[in-house]
Structures are given as structure tokens and as C-alpha cells.
Amino acid sequence: MPWDDPRPSLPRHLYVHVPVCRSKCAYCDFYSRADLGTGDHPRLVRHTLGLLRGWLIPEVRRAPLQTLYLGGGTPTVLGDELVTLIKGVQAMVPFTDDIEVTVEANPESLTPELAESLADAGVTRVSVGVQSLDDDALRRLDRRHDSASALAALRSVAEAGMQPSADLMCGIPGVSADTWERSLEGVVEAGAVHVSVYPLTVEQGTPLAARIAAGTADAPDEDAVVDGMDAAARSLGTFGFERYEVANYAMPGHRSRHNTAYWTGRPYIGVGGGAHGMLDVAHAQACTLAPDDGRDVARVRYSYVSDPFPGDQPSPLASLELLTVLDAAREDAMLGMRMTDGIDEGVAERAGVTDVMRSLADDGLVSHDDGRWRPTARGWLLGNEVFGRIWNAGR
């Protein structure tokens, strides 16, 4: 590739949304459709690859991918067609030698045989939706698996030579502190080297919200959520996990590179029904998604319509958001404060939030040392306060 190639580069990070699940969980408001394995998966794979092909225009030079993330939905519902999808991506866009390839999975659709196939296809890590090792809690959330199959899924990932990551949910009503501790310990003993801990939230329009409104289910208790997050930090810390983001813990060398790209303002392509993506302005202009008339635009965010086959719709994109230079800097500062590393003084200065950071420090929500602003434990608990003051500074 010529060094003086003036064309903008394809982002080094790709997200592929697979909008199918065996069934919808009670709390979930992400876009996906129920699929018991009888959907037209070959068509879905061809369509998704067609969406990616649409981004490979001559005005943009192809750069090797550093990370590929297949999320959903539940990508493993596709079975062997998931391998076809991964190989199809690689046939269109080269991979770096050390690419990180992540697949999201649920225990009921991840067999040891599929884990082996994914490893052979180049997948390096699998994020397993465990949520809890309390079987009663799993039933209340309409999960289709039990604790034994969740642990078996994590072990199958490790045995196939990939990195197991476990998603857990704290603040589930009826789950005791002891049971929560056993969930944390259980996923680590099953081989997880990365753990994501999210609070149970009630989203409008979900079955869980309807049950709470009808009085047939309990709402999450805020104090229990805080206690659960604190317990996760303590427990995982004793196993050697590093908390590197407000909800994410990793053993040394096992941070998610793809998600870190999101939190550090790296552009990425997203394809699939309901997927989001973010482009720098030069790439967006090459794709005619941003004006080229001197207007103040630094980056463009977009999303596909929520449909399994968005390319068949008259307008495949559901939204297009143009961010100014200041908006992009504010976004970088805000997202950076989700991470333990925080942001350096230069990022805060470009975002025009140095005075805000000082006031947050006065309130005990951030700290300042070695030229960096970092969130405190209290700042993470009051994240909306921190992010809101950064985003709205001087507006």
C-alpha cells in the first residue's frame, strides 16, 4: 500500500450485530428476534456480509482489522453459519496477525463442538452470558440455561484454547449476598479471565417492567446494586482481576481491546440490523454521510434500522448524528472517565473541561495525579453526575 495514499482509511475495528436469540430475556431491550434454530441463517449471513461490502468503496483504503466483535442477540444461535460469517469477513478485510476476535454466546447455543470450530476460525475470546449461578434467578429472568450449563460453556471455551469472559448481573431481587459471591467465584473457577458486571436495570417495554408494574415481580433495590458492585470489586480483586472500566474486570493481559477502542474514541464500522458505528469525518465524507463544505464536523455516528435485513429497507440507516469538534472532544473525555486510566490533561483541555474536572475533584468524584484525571470509586458510583457535568460544561 503506497505511503502517500491520500484516501481515508477503513476503521481498524468492526462490530457485527447478529439480531437473533433463542428467546428474549425478561429484561432485554436490545434489538433481536426469537429464533429457535429454524431461521434462514445462510440468508442472514449473506445479507450481513453484503452490508459490509457496501462500506468497501474505492474512495476508502482497506486497513487490516485489529478487532472484530460479533454481538447480538446471540451469534452462536447461527451454529456453523457463524463460522461462515467470520470467514466471509476475513475474505473481504484483512486481519492483523494479532487480531482480537470476540463472539458473544449464551450457554444453550454454545456446544463444545461449536467452540472448537470457532477457535479454528480464529476466534480468540468468547463472552458468555452467565448473568447468575442462581437457577431460580435465571428462571425469573427468562434465561434458557441453568448454572451448570453456564459453567460448562465457560469450560468449553477454555478447553478450545480461547479466552472465556463471563457476563454477570448484580442486584437481581431475591439473590442473597452469599449467592452473589458464589456466582463471582464460580465463573473464575470455571476459567473466566474477564468478567463484566452489570446492574439489573428495568427498561420500559420489557416483560420485566410489565411484571413489576403488575406487582408480580420485585424491582431491583438500589442499595443492593451498589453492594453487589462493591462485592464484585472486592471478590474479583482477591483473584487477581484488575478493574479497568466501571463494569469490567480482567486478569493481566486480558482487557477487551475492542471495547477499549469504544471508550478511547477509535472509529469503528458496525453492520447488521440495529448496529451502530462511528466514523471520522474524512471517512464519512468519502461515504457522503457528512458535508464537505467546511462545516464543523469531527465525526459521524450512525445506526441501522432494527430489521434482520436492513439492506432491503428503503433507508437502511435509522439515524445519522454529526458531532462537532467540541462534541467529539467532550465525548472522548466522558467515555475516558469510564476507565481506570482516565484521561490525560490534554484531553480535558481540548474538551474545555479542566475547570469541571477540578470541581469534580473537590467533590471527591475524580482524582488528579501524574498528569491524568481519573474517576474515584465514588465517581464510578455517581457516573451520571460525572458524565453530565463533563458533557454540559459551559452549555
Tab-separated table of C-alpha atoms in Angstrom:
chain	number	residue	atom	x	y	z
A	1	MET	CA	0.000	0.000	0.000
A	2	PRO	CA	1.571	3.345	-1.005
A	3	TRP	CA	2.577	5.509	1.944
A	4	ASP	CA	1.275	8.621	0.178
A	5	ASP	CA	-2.211	7.176	-0.406
A	6	PRO	CA	-4.426	10.194	0.395
A	7	ARG	CA	-7.614	8.201	0.849
A	8	PRO	CA	-9.108	7.869	4.334
A	9	SER	CA	-8.609	4.504	5.954
A	10	LEU	CA	-11.237	1.935	6.860
A	11	PRO	CA	-11.538	1.776	10.670
A	12	ARG	CA	-9.461	-0.921	12.370
A	13	HIS	CA	-12.428	-2.111	14.424
A	14	LEU	CA	-15.560	-3.899	13.182
A	15	TYR	CA	-18.758	-4.736	15.057
A	16	VAL	CA	-21.173	-7.267	13.538
A	17	HIS	CA	-24.643	-7.437	15.069
A	18	VAL	CA	-26.415	-10.803	14.851
A	19	PRO	CA	-30.050	-9.995	15.752
A	20	VAL	CA	-31.309	-13.421	16.773
A	21	CYS	CA	-31.740	-15.160	20.145
A	22	ARG	CA	-33.335	-18.451	21.119
A	23	SER	CA	-35.814	-16.291	23.070
A	24	LYS	CA	-35.986	-12.821	24.584
A	25	CYS	CA	-34.941	-12.418	28.210
A	26	ALA	CA	-37.318	-10.576	30.531
A	27	TYR	CA	-35.070	-7.527	30.988
A	28	CYS	CA	-33.584	-7.135	27.491
A	29	ASP	CA	-34.400	-4.208	25.190
A	30	PHE	CA	-31.618	-4.800	22.655
A	31	TYR	CA	-32.834	-5.456	19.157
A	32	SER	CA	-33.119	-9.161	18.349
A	33	ARG	CA	-35.714	-11.689	17.230
A	34	ALA	CA	-36.548	-15.065	18.729
A	35	ASP	CA	-35.069	-17.887	16.660
A	36	LEU	CA	-35.168	-21.500	17.798
A	37	GLY	CA	-32.690	-22.511	15.131
A	38	THR	CA	-35.070	-22.612	12.197
A	39	GLY	CA	-34.373	-19.149	10.755
A	40	ASP	CA	-32.807	-18.632	7.345
A	41	HIS	CA	-29.287	-18.292	8.695
A	42	PRO	CA	-27.473	-18.560	5.334
A	43	ARG	CA	-29.533	-15.604	4.065
A	44	LEU	CA	-28.790	-13.628	7.226
A	45	VAL	CA	-25.051	-14.264	6.797
A	46	ARG	CA	-25.105	-13.293	3.106
A	47	HIS	CA	-27.072	-10.151	3.904
A	48	THR	CA	-24.702	-9.120	6.712
A	49	LEU	CA	-21.663	-9.623	4.504
A	50	GLY	CA	-23.425	-7.574	1.831
A	51	LEU	CA	-23.762	-4.693	4.298
A	52	LEU	CA	-20.025	-4.870	4.998
A	53	ARG	CA	-19.283	-4.954	1.271
A	54	GLY	CA	-21.181	-1.690	0.949
A	55	TRP	CA	-18.549	0.064	3.085
A	56	LEU	CA	-15.650	-1.160	0.911
A	57	ILE	CA	-15.756	1.646	-1.621
A	58	PRO	CA	-12.784	2.690	-3.777
A	59	GLU	CA	-12.612	6.077	-2.033
A	60	VAL	CA	-11.587	4.346	1.224
A	61	ARG	CA	-8.463	2.220	1.525
A	62	ARG	CA	-8.698	-1.056	3.388
A	63	ALA	CA	-6.635	-1.384	6.533
A	64	PRO	CA	-6.203	-4.643	8.441
A	65	LEU	CA	-8.675	-5.132	11.258
A	66	GLN	CA	-7.282	-5.080	14.778
A	67	THR	CA	-10.517	-6.215	16.427
A	68	LEU	CA	-13.697	-7.946	15.276
A	69	TYR	CA	-16.646	-8.281	17.664
A	70	LEU	CA	-19.722	-10.365	16.862
A	71	GLY	CA	-22.505	-9.465	19.283
A	72	GLY	CA	-26.219	-9.501	19.442
A	73	GLY	CA	-28.549	-11.049	20.016
A	74	THR	CA	-26.826	-14.345	20.357
A	75	PRO	CA	-24.409	-15.026	17.489
A	76	THR	CA	-23.958	-18.692	18.485
A	77	VAL	CA	-27.610	-19.333	17.507
A	78	LEU	CA	-26.230	-19.344	13.940
A	79	GLY	CA	-24.230	-22.522	14.676
A	80	ASP	CA	-21.843	-23.386	11.858
A	81	GLU	CA	-23.109	-20.405	9.838
A	82	LEU	CA	-21.306	-18.226	12.386
A	83	VAL	CA	-18.032	-19.705	11.160
A	84	THR	CA	-19.110	-18.904	7.600
A	85	LEU	CA	-19.759	-15.319	8.662
A	86	ILE	CA	-16.335	-14.917	10.276
A	87	LYS	CA	-14.533	-16.398	7.287
A	88	GLY	CA	-16.601	-14.188	4.983
A	89	VAL	CA	-15.457	-11.078	6.853
A	90	GLN	CA	-11.831	-12.160	6.617
A	91	ALA	CA	-12.196	-12.771	2.880
A	92	MET	CA	-13.171	-9.105	2.441
A	93	VAL	CA	-10.996	-7.310	5.004
A	94	PRO	CA	-7.523	-8.492	6.048
A	95	PHE	CA	-6.828	-9.279	9.713
A	96	THR	CA	-3.721	-8.237	11.616
A	97	ASP	CA	-1.630	-11.150	12.896
A	98	ASP	CA	-2.692	-10.442	16.466
A	99	ILE	CA	-6.329	-9.612	15.818
A	100	GLU	CA	-8.767	-9.982	18.705
A	101	VAL	CA	-11.941	-11.768	17.558
A	102	THR	CA	-14.748	-11.875	20.122
A	103	VAL	CA	-18.029	-13.766	19.930
A	104	GLU	CA	-20.935	-13.325	22.323
A	105	ALA	CA	-22.602	-16.591	23.321
A	106	ASN	CA	-25.313	-17.957	25.543
A	107	PRO	CA	-24.829	-21.362	27.170
A	108	GLU	CA	-27.785	-23.042	25.441
A	109	SER	CA	-26.319	-22.450	21.975
A	110	LEU	CA	-22.612	-22.981	22.634
A	111	THR	CA	-21.644	-26.643	22.289
A	112	PRO	CA	-18.072	-27.923	22.722
A	113	GLU	CA	-18.076	-28.745	19.008
A	114	LEU	CA	-19.018	-25.174	18.064
A	115	ALA	CA	-16.379	-23.821	20.450
A	116	GLU	CA	-13.752	-25.901	18.646
A	117	SER	CA	-14.977	-24.645	15.270
A	118	LEU	CA	-14.855	-21.031	16.429
A	119	ALA	CA	-11.316	-21.464	17.701
A	120	ASP	CA	-10.295	-22.998	14.358
A	121	ALA	CA	-11.861	-19.972	12.597
A	122	GLY	CA	-9.624	-17.596	14.555
A	123	VAL	CA	-11.903	-16.536	17.416
A	124	THR	CA	-9.743	-15.555	20.393
A	125	ARG	CA	-12.302	-14.827	23.121
A	126	VAL	CA	-15.932	-15.712	23.879
A	127	SER	CA	-18.172	-13.608	26.091
A	128	VAL	CA	-20.645	-15.964	27.761
A	129	GLY	CA	-23.935	-14.613	29.111
A	130	VAL	CA	-23.959	-16.245	32.542
A	131	GLN	CA	-25.800	-13.481	34.469
A	132	SER	CA	-26.125	-15.584	37.655
A	133	LEU	CA	-25.396	-19.016	39.058
A	134	ASP	CA	-28.705	-18.943	40.965
A	135	ASP	CA	-31.098	-21.156	38.985
A	136	ASP	CA	-34.222	-19.542	40.468
A	137	ALA	CA	-32.956	-16.097	39.430
A	138	LEU	CA	-32.222	-17.362	35.917
A	139	ARG	CA	-35.794	-18.662	35.601
A	140	ARG	CA	-37.213	-15.329	36.799
A	141	LEU	CA	-35.199	-13.537	34.109
A	142	ASP	CA	-36.456	-15.958	31.421
A	143	ARG	CA	-32.953	-17.250	30.755
A	144	ARG	CA	-32.939	-20.547	28.841
A	145	HIS	CA	-29.982	-22.071	30.671
A	146	ASP	CA	-29.095	-23.136	34.197
A	147	SER	CA	-25.949	-22.622	36.249
A	148	ALA	CA	-24.440	-25.989	35.300
A	149	SER	CA	-24.659	-25.317	31.560
A	150	ALA	CA	-23.223	-21.815	32.057
A	151	LEU	CA	-20.165	-23.217	33.798
A	152	ALA	CA	-19.858	-25.944	31.161
A	153	ALA	CA	-19.888	-23.270	28.431
A	154	LEU	CA	-17.064	-21.337	30.090
A	155	ARG	CA	-15.005	-24.529	30.416
A	156	SER	CA	-15.592	-25.445	26.773
A	157	VAL	CA	-14.252	-22.053	25.688
A	158	ALA	CA	-11.100	-22.531	27.757
A	159	GLU	CA	-10.627	-26.122	26.575
A	160	ALA	CA	-10.842	-24.929	22.957
A	161	GLY	CA	-7.960	-22.540	23.641
A	162	MET	CA	-9.930	-19.288	23.691
A	163	GLN	CA	-10.271	-16.702	26.462
A	164	PRO	CA	-13.529	-17.106	28.441
A	165	SER	CA	-15.295	-13.926	29.525
A	166	ALA	CA	-18.364	-14.029	31.784
A	167	ASP	CA	-21.222	-11.528	31.918
A	168	LEU	CA	-22.805	-11.310	35.375
A	169	MET	CA	-25.743	-9.254	36.642
A	170	CYS	CA	-25.918	-7.827	40.155
A	171	GLY	CA	-28.938	-6.518	42.024
A	172	ILE	CA	-31.296	-9.320	40.965
A	173	PRO	CA	-34.095	-9.352	43.572
A	174	GLY	CA	-34.036	-12.492	45.695
A	175	VAL	CA	-30.333	-13.226	45.166
A	176	SER	CA	-28.531	-13.166	48.500
A	177	ALA	CA	-25.078	-11.733	49.087
A	178	ASP	CA	-23.714	-15.260	49.621
A	179	THR	CA	-25.208	-16.478	46.336
A	180	TRP	CA	-23.765	-13.457	44.520
A	181	GLU	CA	-20.338	-14.262	45.950
A	182	ARG	CA	-20.682	-17.854	44.746
A	183	SER	CA	-21.504	-16.601	41.242
A	184	LEU	CA	-18.335	-14.496	41.188
A	185	GLU	CA	-16.197	-17.337	42.494
A	186	GLY	CA	-17.863	-19.898	40.235
A	187	VAL	CA	-17.110	-18.173	36.926
A	188	VAL	CA	-13.484	-17.651	37.955
A	189	GLU	CA	-13.096	-21.301	38.938
A	190	ALA	CA	-14.577	-22.256	35.544
A	191	GLY	CA	-11.754	-20.377	33.819
A	192	ALA	CA	-13.038	-16.851	33.160
A	193	VAL	CA	-10.167	-14.404	32.641
A	194	HIS	CA	-12.505	-11.446	32.054
A	195	VAL	CA	-15.710	-10.624	33.931
A	196	SER	CA	-18.281	-7.940	33.147
A	197	VAL	CA	-20.608	-6.958	35.990
A	198	TYR	CA	-23.734	-5.000	35.122
A	199	PRO	CA	-26.614	-3.973	37.376
A	200	LEU	CA	-30.065	-5.277	36.526
A	201	THR	CA	-31.947	-2.330	35.044
A	202	VAL	CA	-35.631	-2.124	34.222
A	203	GLU	CA	-36.182	-0.938	30.653
A	204	GLN	CA	-39.582	0.296	29.565
A	205	GLY	CA	-41.473	-2.063	27.296
A	206	THR	CA	-39.797	-5.217	28.591
A	207	PRO	CA	-41.644	-8.140	30.234
A	208	LEU	CA	-39.792	-7.373	33.454
A	209	ALA	CA	-41.153	-3.821	33.516
A	210	ALA	CA	-44.670	-5.161	32.940
A	211	ARG	CA	-44.335	-7.711	35.752
A	212	ILE	CA	-43.103	-5.061	38.177
A	213	ALA	CA	-45.987	-2.783	37.201
A	214	ALA	CA	-48.420	-5.663	37.738
A	215	GLY	CA	-46.917	-6.476	41.126
A	216	THR	CA	-45.787	-9.970	40.120
A	217	ALA	CA	-42.053	-9.173	40.236
A	218	ASP	CA	-39.859	-7.083	42.525
A	219	ALA	CA	-37.914	-4.066	41.291
A	220	PRO	CA	-34.128	-4.032	41.840
A	221	ASP	CA	-33.074	-2.371	45.066
A	222	GLU	CA	-30.530	0.443	44.514
A	223	ASP	CA	-28.630	-0.317	47.712
A	224	ALA	CA	-28.377	-3.989	46.725
A	225	VAL	CA	-26.979	-2.955	43.344
A	226	VAL	CA	-24.298	-0.812	44.999
A	227	ASP	CA	-23.461	-3.604	47.435
A	228	GLY	CA	-23.217	-6.053	44.534
A	229	MET	CA	-20.840	-3.816	42.583
A	230	ASP	CA	-18.679	-3.327	45.695
A	231	ALA	CA	-18.646	-7.074	46.385
A	232	ALA	CA	-17.568	-7.748	42.786
A	233	ALA	CA	-14.636	-5.347	43.104
A	234	ARG	CA	-13.501	-6.969	46.351
A	235	SER	CA	-14.014	-10.572	45.316
A	236	LEU	CA	-12.526	-10.360	41.827
A	237	GLY	CA	-9.625	-8.341	43.213
A	238	THR	CA	-8.695	-11.219	45.501
A	239	PHE	CA	-8.436	-13.455	42.427
A	240	GLY	CA	-6.020	-11.020	40.742
A	241	PHE	CA	-8.506	-9.297	38.445
A	242	GLU	CA	-7.909	-5.641	37.583
A	243	ARG	CA	-10.916	-3.342	37.365
A	244	TYR	CA	-10.087	-1.378	34.225
A	245	GLU	CA	-13.538	0.021	33.454
A	246	VAL	CA	-16.535	0.775	35.623
A	247	ALA	CA	-18.155	-2.601	34.815
A	248	ASN	CA	-15.231	-4.668	33.544
A	249	TYR	CA	-12.505	-6.712	35.235
A	250	ALA	CA	-9.643	-8.586	33.596
A	251	MET	CA	-6.696	-10.721	34.528
A	252	PRO	CA	-3.423	-9.084	33.386
A	253	GLY	CA	-3.236	-9.001	29.591
A	254	HIS	CA	-6.906	-9.844	29.080
A	255	ARG	CA	-8.610	-6.467	28.710
A	256	SER	CA	-11.122	-6.266	25.869
A	257	ARG	CA	-9.286	-4.415	23.116
A	258	HIS	CA	-12.469	-3.919	21.111
A	259	ASN	CA	-14.437	-2.296	23.920
A	260	THR	CA	-11.394	-0.232	24.882
A	261	ALA	CA	-11.499	1.158	21.341
A	262	TYR	CA	-15.052	2.381	22.023
A	263	TRP	CA	-14.003	4.075	25.255
A	264	THR	CA	-10.993	5.791	23.702
A	265	GLY	CA	-12.707	7.331	20.685
A	266	ARG	CA	-11.489	4.970	17.958
A	267	PRO	CA	-13.694	4.859	14.832
A	268	TYR	CA	-15.427	1.592	14.022
A	269	ILE	CA	-17.740	0.135	11.433
A	270	GLY	CA	-20.928	-1.514	12.650
A	271	VAL	CA	-23.036	-3.739	10.390
A	272	GLY	CA	-26.280	-5.648	10.950
A	273	GLY	CA	-29.829	-4.851	11.968
A	274	GLY	CA	-29.790	-2.341	14.819
A	275	ALA	CA	-25.976	-1.984	14.740
A	276	HIS	CA	-24.213	1.301	15.485
A	277	GLY	CA	-20.987	2.660	14.028
A	278	MET	CA	-18.769	5.720	14.305
A	279	LEU	CA	-16.629	7.258	11.542
A	280	ASP	CA	-14.104	10.061	11.456
A	281	VAL	CA	-15.132	12.961	9.259
A	282	ALA	CA	-12.819	12.127	6.327
A	283	HIS	CA	-14.263	8.627	6.055
A	284	ALA	CA	-17.810	9.918	6.479
A	285	GLN	CA	-17.280	12.473	3.707
A	286	ALA	CA	-15.904	9.773	1.396
A	287	CYS	CA	-19.125	7.842	2.031
A	288	THR	CA	-21.204	11.024	1.501
A	289	LEU	CA	-22.506	10.765	5.074
A	290	ALA	CA	-21.049	14.150	6.094
A	291	PRO	CA	-20.962	17.517	4.301
A	292	ASP	CA	-17.682	18.610	2.695
A	293	ASP	CA	-18.337	22.338	2.815
A	294	GLY	CA	-16.273	23.480	5.786
A	295	ARG	CA	-18.925	22.901	8.408
A	296	ASP	CA	-17.780	21.997	11.916
A	297	VAL	CA	-17.975	18.188	11.855
A	298	ALA	CA	-15.397	15.900	13.514
A	299	ARG	CA	-17.118	12.510	13.485
A	300	VAL	CA	-20.351	10.822	12.485
A	301	ARG	CA	-22.382	8.256	14.391
A	302	TYR	CA	-24.928	6.098	12.583
A	303	SER	CA	-27.249	3.186	13.239
A	304	TYR	CA	-29.027	0.657	11.053
A	305	VAL	CA	-32.783	0.172	11.228
A	306	SER	CA	-33.937	-2.582	13.579
A	307	ASP	CA	-34.660	-5.242	10.991
A	308	PRO	CA	-32.880	-8.540	10.276
A	309	PHE	CA	-32.319	-7.384	6.705
A	310	PRO	CA	-31.820	-3.611	6.833
A	311	GLY	CA	-30.361	-3.565	3.320
A	312	ASP	CA	-33.810	-4.460	1.986
A	313	GLN	CA	-35.310	-1.327	3.520
A	314	PRO	CA	-35.699	1.920	1.520
A	315	SER	CA	-33.424	3.628	4.060
A	316	PRO	CA	-31.081	1.116	5.770
A	317	LEU	CA	-29.809	3.719	8.240
A	318	ALA	CA	-32.128	4.719	11.058
A	319	SER	CA	-30.048	7.601	12.400
A	320	LEU	CA	-27.141	9.832	11.469
A	321	GLU	CA	-25.564	12.131	14.063
A	322	LEU	CA	-22.914	14.725	13.199
A	323	LEU	CA	-20.592	15.643	16.084
A	324	THR	CA	-18.690	18.934	16.159
A	325	VAL	CA	-15.038	19.136	17.182
A	326	LEU	CA	-16.120	20.155	20.684
A	327	ASP	CA	-18.757	17.392	20.871
A	328	ALA	CA	-16.156	14.781	19.888
A	329	ALA	CA	-13.686	16.072	22.488
A	330	ARG	CA	-16.384	16.062	25.168
A	331	GLU	CA	-17.343	12.518	24.180
A	332	ASP	CA	-13.710	11.382	24.456
A	333	ALA	CA	-13.435	12.941	27.915
A	334	MET	CA	-16.720	11.454	29.089
A	335	LEU	CA	-16.053	7.923	27.822
A	336	GLY	CA	-12.454	8.032	29.033
A	337	MET	CA	-13.665	8.610	32.566
A	338	ARG	CA	-15.342	5.201	32.478
A	339	MET	CA	-11.854	3.696	32.627
A	340	THR	CA	-9.356	3.347	35.453
A	341	ASP	CA	-6.781	5.050	33.242
A	342	GLY	CA	-8.989	8.143	32.966
A	343	ILE	CA	-7.849	10.891	30.588
A	344	ASP	CA	-4.695	12.953	30.287
A	345	GLU	CA	-4.703	16.694	30.862
A	346	GLY	CA	-4.563	17.363	27.117
A	347	VAL	CA	-7.878	15.580	26.512
A	348	ALA	CA	-9.519	17.585	29.296
A	349	GLU	CA	-8.089	20.812	27.883
A	350	ARG	CA	-9.291	20.088	24.324
A	351	ALA	CA	-12.742	19.312	25.714
A	352	GLY	CA	-12.738	22.559	27.692
A	353	VAL	CA	-13.475	20.744	30.959
A	354	THR	CA	-10.360	21.369	33.050
A	355	ASP	CA	-12.314	23.568	35.475
A	356	VAL	CA	-15.061	20.949	35.612
A	357	MET	CA	-12.518	18.287	36.487
A	358	ARG	CA	-11.209	20.465	39.311
A	359	SER	CA	-14.741	20.866	40.687
A	360	LEU	CA	-15.328	17.119	40.402
A	361	ALA	CA	-12.094	16.578	42.315
A	362	ASP	CA	-13.323	18.968	45.028
A	363	ASP	CA	-16.427	16.761	45.295
A	364	GLY	CA	-14.354	13.584	45.581
A	365	LEU	CA	-15.558	12.195	42.245
A	366	VAL	CA	-12.231	12.300	40.374
A	367	SER	CA	-8.555	12.424	41.289
A	368	HIS	CA	-5.598	14.121	39.602
A	369	ASP	CA	-2.086	12.708	39.548
A	370	ASP	CA	0.754	12.149	37.074
A	371	GLY	CA	-0.926	14.430	34.549
A	372	ARG	CA	-4.117	12.398	34.398
A	373	TRP	CA	-7.675	12.762	35.659
A	374	ARG	CA	-9.105	9.503	36.951
A	375	PRO	CA	-12.506	8.527	38.394
A	376	THR	CA	-12.645	7.644	42.075
A	377	ALA	CA	-14.716	4.722	43.372
A	378	ARG	CA	-17.380	7.261	44.398
A	379	GLY	CA	-17.189	8.839	40.945
A	380	TRP	CA	-17.969	5.475	39.347
A	381	LEU	CA	-20.991	5.021	41.616
A	382	LEU	CA	-22.172	8.518	40.647
A	383	GLY	CA	-21.186	8.150	36.997
A	384	ASN	CA	-24.200	10.022	35.628
A	385	GLU	CA	-23.200	13.066	37.685
A	386	VAL	CA	-19.619	12.934	36.368
A	387	PHE	CA	-20.591	12.382	32.737
A	388	GLY	CA	-23.338	15.011	32.822
A	389	ARG	CA	-21.078	17.729	34.202
A	390	ILE	CA	-18.424	16.951	31.582
A	391	TRP	CA	-20.850	16.890	28.655
A	392	ASN	CA	-22.773	20.006	29.695
A	393	ALA	CA	-19.821	22.167	30.747
A	394	GLY	CA	-20.482	25.761	29.681
A	395	ARG	CA	-23.525	24.880	27.585
